[in-house]
Coordinates of C-alpha atoms in Angstrom, one line a residue:
Chain F
M462 CA -54.8 72.7 -104.4
K463 CA -57.9 71.3 -103.0
F464 CA -61.5 71.0 -104.1
R465 CA -64.2 72.3 -101.8
P466 CA -67.5 71.0 -103.0
I467 CA -70.5 72.8 -101.9
C468 CA -72.4 69.5 -101.3
L469 CA -70.6 66.2 -100.2
T470 CA -73.7 64.6 -98.4
L471 CA -76.1 63.7 -101.1
L472 CA -74.8 59.8 -101.9
F473 CA -76.1 59.3 -98.5
T474 CA -79.7 59.5 -99.4
L475 CA -79.3 57.3 -102.5
S476 CA -81.6 54.3 -102.6
P477 CA -80.9 51.2 -104.7
A478 CA -84.8 50.8 -105.8
V479 CA -85.3 51.4 -109.6
A480 CA -88.8 51.2 -110.6
A481 CA -90.6 51.9 -113.7
G482 CA -92.3 55.4 -114.1
Q483 CA -89.7 56.8 -111.9
T484 CA -87.7 60.2 -112.6
L485 CA -84.0 60.2 -113.2
A486 CA -83.7 62.0 -109.7
E487 CA -85.7 59.4 -107.9
K488 CA -84.0 56.5 -109.8
L489 CA -80.7 58.0 -108.4
G490 CA -82.1 57.8 -104.9
Y491 CA -83.5 61.3 -104.4
L492 CA -87.0 62.6 -103.6
A493 CA -89.1 63.5 -106.5
D494 CA -89.1 67.1 -105.7
A495 CA -85.4 67.4 -105.0
K496 CA -83.6 70.3 -107.0
L497 CA -80.2 68.4 -108.2
L498 CA -77.9 70.9 -110.1
I499 CA -74.9 70.4 -112.3
I500 CA -72.6 73.7 -112.4
H501 CA -71.1 73.0 -115.6
A502 CA -68.4 74.9 -117.0
D503 CA -67.9 74.8 -121.1
D504 CA -64.9 75.1 -123.4
V505 CA -62.0 74.0 -121.4
A506 CA -58.8 74.1 -123.5
E507 CA -59.8 76.4 -125.9
T508 CA -57.5 79.2 -124.4
H509 CA -55.3 79.6 -121.8
A510 CA -57.9 82.1 -120.5
V511 CA -60.5 79.6 -120.1
N512 CA -58.0 77.0 -118.7
A513 CA -57.2 79.7 -116.0
A514 CA -60.8 80.6 -115.2
T515 CA -62.3 77.0 -115.1
F516 CA -59.6 75.7 -112.6
Q517 CA -60.2 78.8 -110.5
A518 CA -63.9 78.2 -110.3
L519 CA -63.8 74.3 -109.6
E520 CA -61.2 75.1 -106.8
S521 CA -63.4 77.7 -105.3
G522 CA -66.5 75.3 -105.7
A523 CA -68.2 77.8 -108.3
V524 CA -68.6 74.9 -110.6
N525 CA -68.5 71.1 -109.9
S526 CA -68.2 69.9 -113.6
A527 CA -66.5 71.0 -116.8
S528 CA -65.7 69.6 -120.0
I529 CA -62.4 69.6 -122.5
M530 CA -62.0 70.5 -126.0
V531 CA -59.5 67.7 -127.3
P532 CA -58.6 69.7 -131.1
C533 CA -57.6 72.9 -129.1
P534 CA -53.9 73.9 -128.4
W535 CA -54.5 74.2 -124.8
F536 CA -55.6 70.6 -124.7
P537 CA -52.1 69.6 -123.2
E538 CA -52.5 72.0 -120.4
A539 CA -56.3 70.7 -119.4
A540 CA -55.1 66.9 -119.7
D541 CA -52.3 67.9 -117.3
Y542 CA -55.0 69.4 -115.2
A543 CA -57.1 66.6 -115.3
K544 CA -54.7 63.9 -114.6
S545 CA -53.3 65.9 -111.3
H546 CA -56.9 66.4 -110.2
P547 CA -58.5 63.0 -110.5
E548 CA -61.2 63.9 -108.4
A549 CA -62.2 66.7 -110.9
D550 CA -65.5 66.1 -113.0
F551 CA -64.2 66.5 -116.4
G552 CA -65.9 65.3 -119.6
L553 CA -65.0 65.7 -123.0
H554 CA -66.5 68.6 -124.9
L555 CA -66.7 67.0 -128.2
T556 CA -65.7 69.3 -131.2
L557 CA -66.6 69.8 -134.6
T558 CA -66.4 73.5 -135.4
S559 CA -63.9 76.3 -134.9
E560 CA -66.0 79.2 -134.7
R561 CA -63.7 81.8 -134.3
V562 CA -62.0 84.4 -136.9
Y563 CA -58.2 85.0 -135.5
Y564 CA -57.7 81.8 -133.5
R565 CA -58.6 78.4 -135.0
W566 CA -58.1 74.8 -134.7
G567 CA -58.8 71.7 -136.8
P568 CA -59.4 67.8 -136.6
V569 CA -57.4 65.5 -134.6
A570 CA -57.8 62.9 -137.2
G571 CA -56.4 65.3 -139.9
P572 CA -58.3 67.1 -142.7
T573 CA -57.9 64.5 -145.2
K574 CA -59.5 61.9 -143.2
V575 CA -62.7 64.0 -142.3
P576 CA -62.9 65.9 -145.4
S577 CA -66.6 67.0 -144.8
L578 CA -65.9 68.5 -141.2
V579 CA -63.1 70.9 -142.8
D580 CA -62.8 74.1 -145.0
S581 CA -60.3 74.7 -147.7
N582 CA -57.7 75.5 -145.2
G583 CA -57.9 72.5 -143.1
Y584 CA -59.7 74.2 -140.1
F585 CA -63.0 72.7 -138.9
H586 CA -65.8 74.9 -140.3
H587 CA -66.8 78.1 -138.7
D588 CA -70.4 77.0 -138.9
W589 CA -72.4 74.2 -140.6
E590 CA -75.0 76.2 -142.0
Q591 CA -73.3 76.5 -145.2
H592 CA -71.9 72.7 -145.3
P593 CA -75.0 70.6 -144.9
A594 CA -73.3 67.6 -146.5
I595 CA -71.8 66.5 -143.0
D596 CA -70.7 62.8 -143.3
P597 CA -71.6 61.0 -140.0
H598 CA -68.6 58.6 -140.8
D599 CA -66.3 61.8 -140.5
V600 CA -68.0 62.5 -137.5
E601 CA -67.4 59.3 -135.9
T602 CA -63.7 59.1 -137.1
E603 CA -63.1 62.7 -135.6
L604 CA -64.9 61.8 -132.3
R605 CA -62.9 58.7 -131.9
A606 CA -59.7 60.3 -132.8
Q607 CA -60.4 62.8 -129.7
I608 CA -61.6 60.5 -127.3
E609 CA -58.4 58.2 -127.8
R610 CA -56.2 61.3 -127.5
A611 CA -57.8 62.1 -124.3
L612 CA -57.5 58.6 -122.8
A613 CA -54.0 58.2 -124.1
M614 CA -52.9 61.5 -122.2
G615 CA -54.6 60.6 -119.1
V616 CA -58.3 61.8 -119.2
R617 CA -60.6 59.7 -117.7
P618 CA -63.5 61.7 -118.8
T619 CA -67.0 61.2 -116.5
H620 CA -69.1 62.6 -119.7
F621 CA -69.4 63.6 -123.2
D622 CA -71.1 66.7 -124.4
S623 CA -71.2 68.6 -127.7
H624 CA -69.7 71.8 -128.5
Q625 CA -72.3 74.1 -130.1
Y626 CA -74.7 71.2 -129.7
R627 CA -73.6 70.0 -132.9
L628 CA -74.1 66.3 -132.2
I629 CA -77.5 66.9 -130.7
E630 CA -79.4 69.2 -133.1
N631 CA -78.1 67.8 -136.4
G632 CA -80.1 64.8 -137.1
K633 CA -80.4 60.9 -136.1
E634 CA -77.2 59.6 -137.6
I635 CA -75.0 62.3 -136.4
F636 CA -76.9 61.7 -132.8
Q637 CA -76.3 58.0 -132.6
V638 CA -72.8 58.5 -133.5
F639 CA -72.8 60.5 -130.1
V640 CA -74.7 57.7 -128.3
R641 CA -72.7 54.9 -129.9
L642 CA -69.6 56.4 -128.6
G643 CA -71.1 56.8 -125.4
H644 CA -72.0 53.2 -124.9
E645 CA -68.8 51.9 -126.3
Y646 CA -66.6 53.8 -123.8
K647 CA -69.2 53.4 -121.2
V648 CA -69.4 56.8 -120.5
P649 CA -72.8 59.1 -120.2
V650 CA -73.4 61.5 -122.9
F651 CA -75.4 64.8 -122.2
V652 CA -79.1 65.0 -123.2
A653 CA -81.8 66.9 -121.5
R654 CA -85.6 66.3 -121.7
D655 CA -86.1 69.6 -122.7
W656 CA -84.4 69.1 -126.2
L657 CA -86.9 65.7 -126.9
A658 CA -90.0 67.5 -128.0
E659 CA -87.9 69.4 -130.8
H660 CA -85.6 66.7 -131.7
P661 CA -87.8 63.4 -131.4
Y662 CA -84.9 61.3 -132.8
L663 CA -83.1 62.1 -129.5
E664 CA -85.5 59.8 -127.4
A665 CA -85.7 57.1 -130.0
G666 CA -82.0 57.0 -129.8
L667 CA -81.6 56.3 -126.3
G668 CA -82.2 53.1 -124.4
P669 CA -83.4 52.3 -120.7
Q670 CA -79.7 52.5 -119.3
D671 CA -78.9 56.0 -120.7
L672 CA -79.3 59.1 -118.4
I673 CA -81.5 62.0 -119.8
L674 CA -81.2 65.3 -117.7
D675 CA -84.6 66.9 -116.8
H676 CA -83.5 70.5 -117.7
T677 CA -80.5 72.7 -119.0
V678 CA -80.3 76.3 -118.4
T679 CA -77.8 78.7 -120.1
I680 CA -77.6 82.4 -120.8
S681 CA -78.4 83.7 -124.3
P682 CA -77.0 86.2 -126.2
D683 CA -80.1 88.7 -126.0
V684 CA -79.6 88.9 -122.3
P685 CA -77.7 92.5 -121.7
P686 CA -74.7 92.5 -119.8
E687 CA -76.6 94.8 -116.8
K688 CA -79.0 91.8 -116.5
W689 CA -76.8 89.2 -116.2
G690 CA -77.4 88.5 -112.6
D691 CA -80.9 89.0 -112.8
F692 CA -81.1 86.0 -115.2
Y693 CA -79.1 83.6 -113.1
R694 CA -81.0 85.1 -110.0
D695 CA -84.1 84.2 -111.8
A696 CA -82.9 81.0 -112.8
L697 CA -82.2 79.6 -109.6
K698 CA -85.0 81.1 -107.7
N699 CA -87.3 79.1 -110.5
L700 CA -85.0 76.0 -110.6
Q701 CA -87.6 73.1 -111.2
P702 CA -87.4 69.7 -109.5
G703 CA -85.4 67.1 -111.3
I704 CA -81.8 67.2 -112.5
T705 CA -80.7 70.4 -114.2
E706 CA -77.2 71.1 -115.7
L707 CA -76.5 75.1 -115.8
V708 CA -74.2 75.5 -118.8
I709 CA -72.0 78.4 -118.1
H710 CA -68.7 79.7 -120.0
V711 CA -66.0 81.0 -117.7
G712 CA -63.0 82.9 -118.9
L713 CA -60.6 86.0 -117.9
D714 CA -61.2 89.1 -120.0
D715 CA -57.6 89.1 -120.8
D716 CA -55.3 90.0 -123.7
E717 CA -55.4 86.4 -125.0
L718 CA -59.3 86.1 -125.0
R719 CA -60.0 89.4 -126.0
A720 CA -58.0 88.8 -129.2
A721 CA -59.4 85.3 -129.6
T722 CA -62.8 86.3 -129.7
R723 CA -62.7 89.9 -130.8
E724 CA -64.9 89.4 -133.8
R725 CA -68.0 89.4 -131.9
A726 CA -69.3 89.7 -128.2
T727 CA -71.3 86.4 -127.7
W728 CA -69.4 84.1 -125.6
G729 CA -66.4 86.4 -125.7
S730 CA -63.9 87.4 -123.1
T731 CA -66.2 89.8 -121.4
W732 CA -69.0 87.3 -121.4
R733 CA -66.7 84.8 -119.7
Q734 CA -65.5 87.2 -117.2
R735 CA -69.1 87.9 -116.3
D736 CA -70.0 84.2 -115.6
L737 CA -66.6 83.8 -113.6
D738 CA -67.4 86.9 -111.7
F739 CA -71.3 85.7 -111.1
F740 CA -70.3 82.0 -110.1
T741 CA -67.4 83.3 -107.7
S742 CA -69.5 85.7 -106.0
K743 CA -70.7 85.3 -102.4
E744 CA -74.0 85.8 -103.7
F745 CA -74.3 83.2 -105.8
R746 CA -73.4 80.9 -103.0
A747 CA -76.2 82.2 -101.0
L748 CA -78.7 81.9 -103.5
L749 CA -77.8 78.1 -103.8
E750 CA -78.3 77.6 -100.0
Q751 CA -81.5 79.7 -99.8
Q752 CA -83.1 77.7 -102.6
H753 CA -82.0 74.4 -101.3
V754 CA -80.3 73.2 -104.2
R755 CA -78.3 70.0 -104.2
L756 CA -75.1 69.9 -106.4
I757 CA -74.5 66.7 -108.1
T758 CA -71.5 65.8 -110.4
W759 CA -71.6 63.5 -113.7
R760 CA -69.4 61.1 -111.6
E761 CA -71.9 61.0 -108.9
M762 CA -75.0 60.4 -111.3
A763 CA -73.1 57.6 -113.3
K764 CA -72.0 55.9 -109.8
A765 CA -75.8 56.2 -108.6
A766 CA -77.1 54.8 -111.5
A767 CA -74.8 51.8 -112.0
P768 CA -76.2 48.5 -111.6
R769 CA -76.0 47.1 -108.1
Chain O
M371 CA -50.8 101.9 -139.2
K372 CA -47.7 102.9 -141.2
F373 CA -44.3 101.5 -140.8
R374 CA -41.4 103.6 -140.0
P375 CA -38.3 101.9 -141.8
I376 CA -34.9 103.1 -140.1
C377 CA -33.6 103.4 -143.7
L378 CA -35.4 103.6 -146.9
T379 CA -32.5 104.9 -149.3
L380 CA -30.3 101.6 -149.7
L381 CA -31.9 101.1 -153.2
F382 CA -30.3 103.8 -154.6
T383 CA -26.6 102.4 -154.3
L384 CA -27.8 99.2 -155.9
S385 CA -25.5 98.7 -159.3
P386 CA -26.8 96.1 -161.8
A387 CA -23.4 94.5 -162.0
V388 CA -22.9 91.0 -161.2
A389 CA -19.6 89.4 -161.5
A390 CA -18.0 86.3 -160.4
G391 CA -16.3 86.4 -156.9
Q392 CA -18.1 89.2 -155.9
T393 CA -19.9 89.0 -152.3
L394 CA -23.7 88.9 -151.9
A395 CA -23.6 92.5 -150.7
E396 CA -21.7 93.5 -153.9
K397 CA -24.1 91.4 -156.2
L398 CA -26.8 93.6 -154.7
G399 CA -25.1 96.8 -155.6
Y400 CA -23.3 97.7 -152.0
L401 CA -19.9 98.5 -151.3
A402 CA -17.6 95.3 -150.3
D403 CA -17.4 96.9 -146.7
A404 CA -21.1 97.7 -146.1
K405 CA -22.5 96.6 -143.2
L406 CA -26.2 95.3 -144.0
L407 CA -28.7 93.8 -141.3
I408 CA -32.0 92.1 -141.3
I409 CA -33.4 92.4 -137.8
H410 CA -35.9 89.4 -137.8
A411 CA -38.6 88.1 -135.5
D412 CA -39.1 84.5 -135.4
D413 CA -42.1 82.8 -134.3
V414 CA -45.0 85.0 -135.4
A415 CA -48.5 83.0 -135.1
E416 CA -47.0 80.8 -132.5
T417 CA -48.9 82.8 -129.7
H418 CA -51.1 85.9 -129.6
A419 CA -48.5 87.4 -127.4
V420 CA -45.9 87.0 -130.0
N421 CA -48.2 88.3 -132.8
A422 CA -49.1 91.2 -130.9
A423 CA -45.2 91.8 -129.7
T424 CA -43.9 91.5 -133.6
F425 CA -46.7 94.0 -135.2
Q426 CA -45.6 96.5 -132.5
A427 CA -42.0 95.9 -133.3
L428 CA -42.6 95.9 -137.1
E429 CA -44.8 99.1 -136.6
S430 CA -42.0 101.0 -134.4
G431 CA -39.2 99.9 -136.9
A432 CA -37.5 97.8 -134.1
V433 CA -37.7 94.7 -136.6
N434 CA -37.8 94.9 -140.4
S435 CA -38.7 91.3 -141.3
A436 CA -40.5 88.4 -139.7
S437 CA -41.6 85.1 -140.4
I438 CA -44.7 83.1 -139.4
M439 CA -45.6 79.8 -138.2
V440 CA -48.5 78.3 -140.3
P441 CA -49.4 75.3 -138.1
C442 CA -50.1 77.3 -135.1
P443 CA -53.3 78.3 -133.7
W444 CA -52.8 82.0 -134.4
F445 CA -51.9 81.9 -137.7
P446 CA -55.2 83.2 -139.0
E447 CA -54.3 86.5 -137.3
A448 CA -51.1 86.5 -138.5
A449 CA -52.3 86.1 -141.7
D450 CA -55.1 88.7 -141.3
Y451 CA -52.3 91.1 -140.2
A452 CA -49.8 90.2 -143.3
K453 CA -52.8 90.7 -145.7
S454 CA -53.7 94.1 -144.5
H455 CA -49.8 95.0 -144.2
P456 CA -48.6 94.3 -147.8
E457 CA -45.6 96.1 -147.6
A458 CA -44.4 94.0 -144.4
D459 CA -41.4 91.8 -145.0
F460 CA -43.3 88.6 -143.7
G461 CA -41.5 85.0 -144.5
L462 CA -43.0 81.6 -143.5
H463 CA -41.0 80.0 -140.9
L464 CA -41.7 76.4 -141.8
T465 CA -42.3 74.4 -138.6
L466 CA -41.7 70.4 -138.0
T467 CA -41.9 70.5 -134.3
S468 CA -44.2 71.7 -131.3
E469 CA -41.3 72.0 -128.8
R470 CA -43.7 73.3 -125.6
V471 CA -45.4 71.3 -123.1
Y472 CA -48.8 72.9 -122.0
Y473 CA -49.7 74.3 -125.3
R474 CA -49.2 72.1 -128.6
W475 CA -49.8 71.9 -132.4
G476 CA -49.6 69.3 -135.2
P477 CA -48.9 69.1 -139.1
V478 CA -51.2 71.2 -141.3
A479 CA -51.5 68.1 -143.6
G480 CA -52.7 65.8 -140.6
P481 CA -51.1 63.1 -138.7
T482 CA -51.9 60.2 -141.0
K483 CA -50.1 62.0 -143.9
V484 CA -47.1 62.5 -142.4
P485 CA -46.4 59.6 -139.7
S486 CA -42.7 60.4 -139.2
L487 CA -43.2 63.8 -138.0
V488 CA -45.9 63.3 -135.3
D489 CA -46.1 61.6 -131.8
S490 CA -48.4 59.3 -130.7
N491 CA -50.9 61.7 -129.8
G492 CA -50.8 63.4 -133.2
Y493 CA -48.5 66.8 -132.4
F494 CA -45.2 67.2 -134.0
H495 CA -42.4 65.8 -132.0
H496 CA -41.1 67.8 -129.0
D497 CA -37.6 67.5 -130.4
W498 CA -36.0 65.1 -133.0
E499 CA -33.5 63.6 -130.8
Q500 CA -35.4 60.6 -130.2
H501 CA -36.9 60.3 -133.5
P502 CA -34.1 60.0 -136.1
A503 CA -36.2 58.4 -139.0
I504 CA -37.9 61.7 -140.2
D505 CA -38.7 60.8 -143.8
P506 CA -38.0 63.4 -146.1
H507 CA -41.2 62.8 -148.2
D508 CA -43.1 63.7 -145.3
V509 CA -41.1 66.9 -144.7
E510 CA -42.1 67.8 -148.4
T511 CA -45.7 66.9 -148.0
E512 CA -46.2 69.1 -144.6
L513 CA -44.1 71.7 -146.0
R514 CA -46.5 72.1 -149.3
A515 CA -49.2 71.9 -147.0
Q516 CA -47.9 74.8 -144.8
I517 CA -47.0 77.2 -148.1
E518 CA -50.3 76.4 -150.0
R519 CA -52.3 77.3 -146.6
A520 CA -50.2 80.5 -146.0
L521 CA -50.7 81.1 -150.1
A522 CA -54.6 80.5 -149.9
M523 CA -55.0 82.7 -146.8
G524 CA -53.4 85.8 -148.4
V525 CA -49.9 85.6 -147.2
R526 CA -47.5 86.3 -149.8
P527 CA -43.8 85.4 -148.5
T528 CA -40.7 87.2 -149.1
H529 CA -38.4 84.2 -147.5
F530 CA -38.8 80.8 -146.0
D531 CA -37.0 79.8 -142.9
S532 CA -36.7 77.1 -140.6
H533 CA -37.9 76.7 -137.0
Q534 CA -35.4 75.6 -134.9
Y535 CA -33.0 75.2 -137.7
R536 CA -34.7 71.6 -138.6
L537 CA -34.2 72.2 -142.2
I538 CA -30.8 73.0 -142.0
E539 CA -29.3 70.9 -139.5
N540 CA -30.5 67.5 -140.7
G541 CA -28.9 66.3 -143.7
K542 CA -28.8 66.8 -147.2
E543 CA -32.3 65.3 -148.2
I544 CA -34.2 67.1 -145.7
F545 CA -32.3 70.5 -146.8
Q546 CA -33.1 69.5 -150.4
V547 CA -36.7 69.7 -149.6
F548 CA -36.1 73.2 -148.3
V549 CA -34.4 74.4 -151.3
R550 CA -36.6 72.6 -154.0
L551 CA -39.8 74.5 -152.4
G552 CA -37.8 77.8 -152.5
H553 CA -36.8 77.2 -156.1
E554 CA -40.3 76.0 -156.7
Y555 CA -42.3 79.0 -155.1
K556 CA -39.7 81.4 -156.2
V557 CA -39.1 82.4 -152.6
P558 CA -35.3 82.7 -151.3
V559 CA -34.3 80.6 -148.3
F560 CA -32.5 81.6 -145.2
V561 CA -29.0 80.1 -145.4
A562 CA -26.1 82.0 -143.6
R563 CA -22.4 81.2 -144.8
D564 CA -21.4 80.8 -141.0
W565 CA -23.3 77.3 -141.4
L566 CA -21.3 76.1 -144.3
A567 CA -18.2 74.6 -142.9
E568 CA -20.3 72.5 -140.4
H569 CA -22.8 71.1 -142.9
P570 CA -20.8 70.8 -146.2
Y571 CA -24.2 69.8 -147.9
L572 CA -25.5 73.0 -147.7
E573 CA -23.1 74.8 -150.2
A574 CA -23.7 71.4 -152.2
G575 CA -27.5 71.9 -152.3
L576 CA -27.6 75.5 -153.5
G577 CA -26.9 77.0 -156.9
P578 CA -25.6 80.5 -158.1
Q579 CA -29.2 82.0 -158.1
D580 CA -29.4 81.4 -154.4
L581 CA -28.4 84.2 -151.8
I582 CA -26.4 82.9 -149.3
L583 CA -26.3 85.4 -146.2
D584 CA -23.0 86.1 -144.8
H585 CA -23.5 85.9 -141.0
T586 CA -26.4 85.2 -138.5
V587 CA -26.5 86.5 -134.7
T588 CA -28.9 85.0 -132.1
I589 CA -28.7 85.5 -128.4
S590 CA -28.1 81.9 -126.7
P591 CA -29.5 80.5 -123.4
D592 CA -25.8 80.9 -121.7
V593 CA -26.4 84.4 -121.7
P594 CA -27.8 85.6 -118.3
P595 CA -30.6 88.2 -118.4
E596 CA -28.5 91.1 -117.1
K597 CA -26.1 90.4 -119.8
W598 CA -28.6 91.0 -122.4
G599 CA -27.8 94.3 -123.5
D600 CA -24.3 93.6 -123.3
F601 CA -24.6 91.0 -125.7
Y602 CA -26.5 93.0 -128.4
R603 CA -24.4 96.2 -128.2
D604 CA -21.1 93.7 -128.4
A605 CA -23.0 92.1 -131.7
L606 CA -23.8 95.4 -133.1
K607 CA -20.3 96.7 -132.4
N608 CA -18.6 93.8 -134.2
L609 CA -20.9 93.4 -137.0
Q610 CA -18.6 92.3 -140.0
P611 CA -19.1 93.4 -143.4
G612 CA -21.6 91.7 -145.5
I613 CA -25.5 90.8 -145.0
T614 CA -26.2 89.6 -141.4
E615 CA -29.5 88.5 -140.0
L616 CA -30.1 89.4 -136.2
V617 CA -32.5 86.9 -135.4
I618 CA -34.7 87.5 -132.1
H619 CA -37.7 86.4 -130.5
V620 CA -40.2 89.1 -129.1
G621 CA -43.1 88.5 -127.3
L622 CA -45.0 89.9 -124.3
D623 CA -44.4 88.6 -120.7
D624 CA -48.2 88.1 -120.3
D625 CA -50.2 85.2 -118.9
E626 CA -50.7 83.5 -122.1
L627 CA -47.2 83.3 -122.9
R628 CA -46.0 82.7 -119.4
A629 CA -48.3 79.8 -119.2
A630 CA -47.5 78.4 -122.7
T631 CA -43.5 78.5 -122.2
R632 CA -43.4 77.8 -118.1
E633 CA -41.7 74.4 -118.4
R634 CA -38.3 76.2 -119.3
A635 CA -36.9 79.8 -119.5
T636 CA -35.1 79.3 -123.0
W637 CA -37.0 81.5 -125.5
G638 CA -39.9 81.9 -122.9
S639 CA -42.0 84.8 -122.1
T640 CA -39.4 86.8 -120.1
W641 CA -36.7 86.1 -122.8
R642 CA -39.2 87.5 -125.3
Q643 CA -40.0 90.6 -123.3
R644 CA -36.3 91.4 -122.8
D645 CA -35.8 91.1 -126.9
L646 CA -38.8 93.3 -127.2
D647 CA -37.5 95.8 -124.5
F648 CA -34.1 96.2 -126.2
F649 CA -34.9 96.4 -129.8
T650 CA -37.6 99.0 -129.1
S651 CA -35.2 101.3 -126.9
K652 CA -33.6 104.4 -128.1
E653 CA -30.1 102.8 -127.0
F654 CA -30.8 100.2 -130.0
R655 CA -31.5 102.8 -132.5
A656 CA -28.8 105.2 -131.5
L657 CA -26.3 102.3 -131.7
L658 CA -27.4 101.3 -135.4
E659 CA -26.9 104.9 -136.2
Q660 CA -23.6 105.2 -134.6
Q661 CA -22.3 101.8 -136.2
H662 CA -23.5 102.9 -139.6
V663 CA -25.4 99.9 -140.6
R664 CA -28.0 99.9 -143.2
L665 CA -31.2 98.1 -142.8
I666 CA -32.3 95.7 -145.8
T667 CA -35.4 93.3 -146.0
W668 CA -35.7 90.0 -147.8
R669 CA -38.0 91.6 -150.2
E670 CA -35.2 94.2 -150.9
M671 CA -32.5 91.7 -151.3
A672 CA -34.5 89.5 -153.7
K673 CA -35.5 92.6 -155.7
A674 CA -32.1 93.6 -156.2
A675 CA -30.9 90.2 -157.1
A676 CA -33.4 89.5 -159.6
P677 CA -32.0 89.3 -163.0
R678 CA -32.4 92.8 -164.7

């Protein structure tokens, strides 16, 4: 199986010049008005249906980056794939919640090591709204366990991101754990400039060596299924200069994923099949070309940003 | 959804007489030459495909008993089903191994609480052959965690049995943990008289109040697929007097189960589909009637054996 990246030429335009006041795109050697895009599939390892769809999407060039949930039962399949496709751009989708009802997972560290992260049955909480007392020490213990398992099983992550944005949206201390682990493991963490106004601790917690993406785009539950294509067409036509991560959720609408997500439609099996269908369509590929979008991966960004 | 048990009349023949030297069937009120059968589906909760097949088999009367793997990710679906079908005969399939490659699970207690049970990535060992130092204290810690999670999530087990017979075949101390938990929770444990000669500690570890089934029958990997029906036809035609548990492994040969079991065919997706197909066939039902087999469940056995 071979990857067919849509754009392999971007690194030839890189310049070593790095100066104050430059955008991230300029720091990476692009013109200030370049539209750079990561097409990123979340939630790898959550189910087999998500793995199968993501591997298909990577191999067809529909997505060029993805991130893996280490606590989930299909992590061994994802790790095996990542090991046998070392060119693929896999990050870790650091996970502290188990948001479904009929299919669940818990912490890699074990429930007694991270008591604030688990419910009375030892699973990660469904959500954190009724559980404000998340202990940042537990967050660090669990994230280290996830990273160490991934490394031990052969995954070499190109980035870290956060399942359900838990590490972004829950205060300075939890965000600092995320950043600290990124620095320690020398792996960039996903933060977008779009988020800085709402959460000032994000910018305060980052240093000059950290990559801050310019924008992120993701479809929301208020888009009806019949408007799915319109949303993505508009997003691509209105793409802003700079680096954007388009966060999508691919999967197969099969028995497993239908059963695993049946209590609600959001990010469920038909949602994920719609994403897969749109991003593997000829229309999407044509749109990318029409809009003069350059694709970029986390691996390419880190390489371009590395001191020379 | 209603269950359609093949035989509901067996309890009318029960006698309260219990005397030394009687067989278990006689103690339960049956004639000594009665052929009593539990048709038991193992591995509920392992995958959704196993859950779906087991629920179908229970509802069609193809099986009349099953047991659930608490550490597996589909346990919440199984627990929800068991809670909403309180008449169904569900035991706990106590689990200390994670024998697949691409899809794995670990201890409910967490890896640091039961270090002898887990590999370096925190999953249960694939097998125990290279890991002789299983600590019986770890076994007890983990089994308690499984039982407590099941009770907390609404499962009321009619029996305990042992995934891959680990609690049966690995020495006196580990077997005694199994028996002790059965006594403590007042739940019968699955032991068959067939096994006593090979493992003398089994009989020594049991008391007069424990139920010892007479026989167990299960198909083995050396039966080729084309001989599947022959094996079960012969087994039913040669059924011995007494209580037999026929241990089967149902599942759907779908994408999920194919992927989860793809590294080897034993107890894999086509094996499980063959079991489901045979036991839901008209031929099987006709055979049961021809052979004058009476079906019995763990719940019925425990009720019949209870002091009056």
